[in-house]
């Protein structure tokens, strides 16, 4: 059973556009993380959000944790080719993380 | 600099072979994890270890076993490889554990093909 659904699954946009990726679940998580994975590499942690309603900004990336701690979003402003990669959300359940299905982003120059 | 290394980037094995995937971390982390990554399914936890010689099953442990004899090394073993174990295998380590959030550091992955 896949507990974390991400949408869209694929996204191809032009440089300079804005985009939002969603991570949804019917389950509550105590914390949620976003990772980016580039081809041939393992995922790299971008952010951890812990409190319902929390918003964190990392340069052009804005992360939000839903009030009920069941969902999250990642917004990228003025996307750049360097943002290309697979974005994964991961929700904490007791001692382990459940990973989402992934969103593959391609930013064209 | 944080480092998690995996013994092979690419591996091709035959059905029925015994396969060892090795992972080493140099950060003195207590916790180590093995995941497999398949398109559309994200990462799924196979096993994790929170201390030397300790192991816990993850979500999909069937067909796999693990070994942690030293703190820095965590091995994944496929006793008799099958074609449905063809996948990308990722090892990770973390200093902390618990539901409030801990950072996992991932290795580059081993792409295993079983023919």
XYZ file of C-alpha atoms in Angstrom:
224
model
C 0.000 0.000 0.000
C 1.453 3.335 -1.102
C 0.851 5.798 1.706
C 2.314 8.889 0.052
C 1.169 9.948 -3.404
C 3.039 12.645 -5.276
C 1.711 14.712 -8.160
C 2.465 15.326 -10.848
C 4.524 12.254 -11.637
C 6.398 14.056 -14.445
C 6.865 17.750 -15.120
C 8.713 19.447 -17.951
C 8.869 23.241 -17.871
C 10.821 26.141 -19.307
C 13.481 27.979 -17.349
C 11.962 30.843 -15.357
C 8.556 29.217 -14.800
C 7.107 28.501 -11.377
C 5.886 25.070 -10.301
C 4.354 23.244 -7.370
C 4.729 19.580 -6.450
C 2.290 17.924 -4.084
C 2.675 15.100 -1.591
C -0.591 13.681 -0.207
C -1.615 11.012 2.246
C -4.587 9.912 4.288
C -2.216 9.223 7.190
C -0.736 11.626 9.694
C 3.033 11.980 9.866
C 5.063 13.366 12.757
C 7.468 15.015 10.327
C 7.995 15.201 6.599
C 11.070 15.572 4.465
C 11.811 16.510 0.874
C 14.757 15.050 -1.024
C 16.204 15.681 -4.475
C 17.898 12.895 -6.388
C 20.040 13.427 -9.447
C 20.808 10.684 -11.973
C 23.359 8.192 -10.681
C 23.255 9.541 -7.156
C 21.398 8.888 -3.937
C 18.732 11.282 -2.618
C 19.939 14.405 -0.813
C 17.877 15.956 1.958
C 16.491 19.439 1.204
C 14.318 20.142 4.254
C 12.511 18.644 7.234
C 9.174 20.108 8.389
C 7.805 19.124 11.769
C 4.911 21.389 12.771
C 1.505 21.435 11.064
C 1.225 24.578 8.920
C 4.983 25.114 8.933
C 6.512 26.915 5.972
C 10.222 26.777 5.220
C 12.110 28.595 2.506
C 15.353 27.517 0.919
C 16.344 30.182 -1.625
C 13.820 29.704 -4.487
C 12.205 26.650 -2.880
C 9.259 26.962 -0.481
C 8.065 23.958 1.505
C 4.787 23.735 3.387
C 3.495 21.096 5.784
C -0.294 20.796 5.870
C -2.159 21.852 9.009
C -3.281 18.271 9.625
C 0.234 16.903 8.914
C -1.086 14.672 6.128
C 0.211 16.562 3.109
C 2.958 18.847 1.914
C 3.880 20.956 -1.067
C 7.086 22.133 -2.675
C 6.975 25.351 -4.701
C 9.868 26.404 -6.919
C 10.044 29.979 -8.127
C 11.804 30.829 -11.397
C 12.980 27.288 -12.057
C 16.484 26.762 -13.389
C 18.021 23.805 -15.286
C 19.951 22.971 -12.109
C 16.624 22.151 -10.430
C 16.219 19.148 -12.729
C 15.926 15.898 -10.810
C 13.654 13.490 -8.976
C 11.905 15.050 -5.975
C 10.844 12.711 -3.203
C 8.811 13.390 -0.107
C 9.154 11.142 2.929
C 6.902 10.991 5.972
C 8.037 9.791 9.386
C 6.103 6.942 10.971
C 7.563 5.924 14.358
C 11.168 4.945 13.650
C 11.179 4.952 9.851
C 10.333 7.057 6.824
C 7.763 6.226 4.159
C 8.781 7.604 0.783
C 6.472 9.055 -1.829
C 6.180 7.924 -5.431
C 8.391 10.752 -6.723
C 8.085 13.674 -9.148
C 10.528 13.814 -12.019
C 11.213 17.438 -12.955
C 12.964 18.609 -16.091
C 13.719 22.299 -16.552
C 14.572 23.276 -20.113
C 16.997 26.109 -20.834
C 32.546 15.501 4.495
C 29.825 12.925 4.954
C 30.374 9.749 2.989
C 28.365 6.613 2.324
C 29.909 4.266 -0.202
C 28.490 1.180 -1.857
C 30.657 -1.601 -3.193
C 29.359 -1.607 -6.764
C 27.522 0.856 -8.981
C 26.335 -1.827 -11.391
C 25.955 -5.558 -10.873
C 24.628 -8.334 -13.090
C 23.837 -11.705 -11.523
C 22.091 -14.880 -12.573
C 18.920 -16.269 -11.040
C 19.711 -18.389 -7.998
C 23.067 -16.767 -7.239
C 23.880 -15.471 -3.776
C 24.463 -11.722 -3.930
C 26.229 -9.467 -1.429
C 25.791 -5.707 -1.478
C 28.152 -3.825 0.801
C 27.724 -0.388 2.330
C 30.264 1.570 4.360
C 29.802 4.908 6.163
C 32.558 7.012 7.681
C 30.411 9.206 9.947
C 30.233 6.959 13.024
C 26.454 6.776 12.587
C 24.418 4.402 14.727
C 21.667 3.733 12.201
C 21.946 2.210 8.750
C 19.267 1.373 6.197
C 18.784 -0.579 2.991
C 16.136 0.525 0.476
C 15.199 -0.537 -2.994
C 13.993 2.020 -5.517
C 11.640 1.159 -8.356
C 9.918 3.549 -10.800
C 6.564 4.754 -9.534
C 7.053 3.117 -6.136
C 9.580 5.452 -4.539
C 11.972 3.992 -1.984
C 10.890 1.006 0.069
C 12.666 0.006 3.265
C 14.073 -3.533 3.268
C 15.967 -3.657 6.579
C 17.539 -1.274 9.014
C 19.996 -1.536 11.880
C 20.256 0.729 14.910
C 23.374 -0.853 16.384
C 26.054 -3.416 15.670
C 24.556 -6.904 15.345
C 21.029 -5.453 15.638
C 18.583 -5.515 12.752
C 14.915 -4.835 12.152
C 12.714 -5.770 9.222
C 11.397 -2.987 7.062
C 8.420 -3.108 4.741
C 9.719 -5.648 2.203
C 12.247 -8.002 3.888
C 11.226 -11.184 2.052
C 14.071 -12.675 0.060
C 16.705 -10.535 1.799
C 18.891 -10.756 4.885
C 21.407 -8.344 6.399
C 24.567 -8.367 8.449
C 26.131 -5.697 10.622
C 29.289 -6.957 12.279
C 30.964 -3.543 12.489
C 29.424 -0.128 13.079
C 30.547 1.291 9.757
C 29.476 -1.599 7.544
C 26.006 -2.882 6.653
C 25.595 -5.703 4.156
C 22.511 -6.745 2.220
C 22.341 -10.378 1.145
C 20.141 -11.924 -1.490
C 20.277 -15.620 -0.633
C 18.986 -16.770 -4.024
C 18.550 -13.914 -6.471
C 15.375 -13.752 -8.520
C 14.429 -11.571 -11.476
C 11.924 -9.591 -9.376
C 14.870 -8.386 -7.291
C 16.211 -6.426 -10.239
C 16.246 -2.902 -8.875
C 18.282 0.049 -7.627
C 19.496 -0.574 -4.075
C 20.266 2.383 -1.857
C 22.060 2.342 1.467
C 21.674 5.171 3.981
C 22.912 6.072 7.442
C 21.779 8.495 10.125
C 23.132 9.713 13.425
C 19.764 9.985 15.108
C 16.488 8.163 14.861
C 12.930 8.882 15.881
C 9.812 10.348 14.406
C 10.684 14.019 14.920
C 12.993 13.915 11.985
C 16.482 12.738 11.297
C 18.700 13.241 8.302
C 19.574 10.200 6.246
C 22.709 10.249 4.135
C 22.470 8.070 1.062
C 25.063 6.233 -0.968
C 25.094 6.455 -4.786
C 23.179 3.213 -5.211
C 23.823 -0.170 -6.791
C 21.839 -1.030 -9.889
C 21.344 -4.792 -9.742
C 20.132 -6.781 -12.725
C 19.186 -10.424 -12.231
C 18.937 -12.424 -15.452
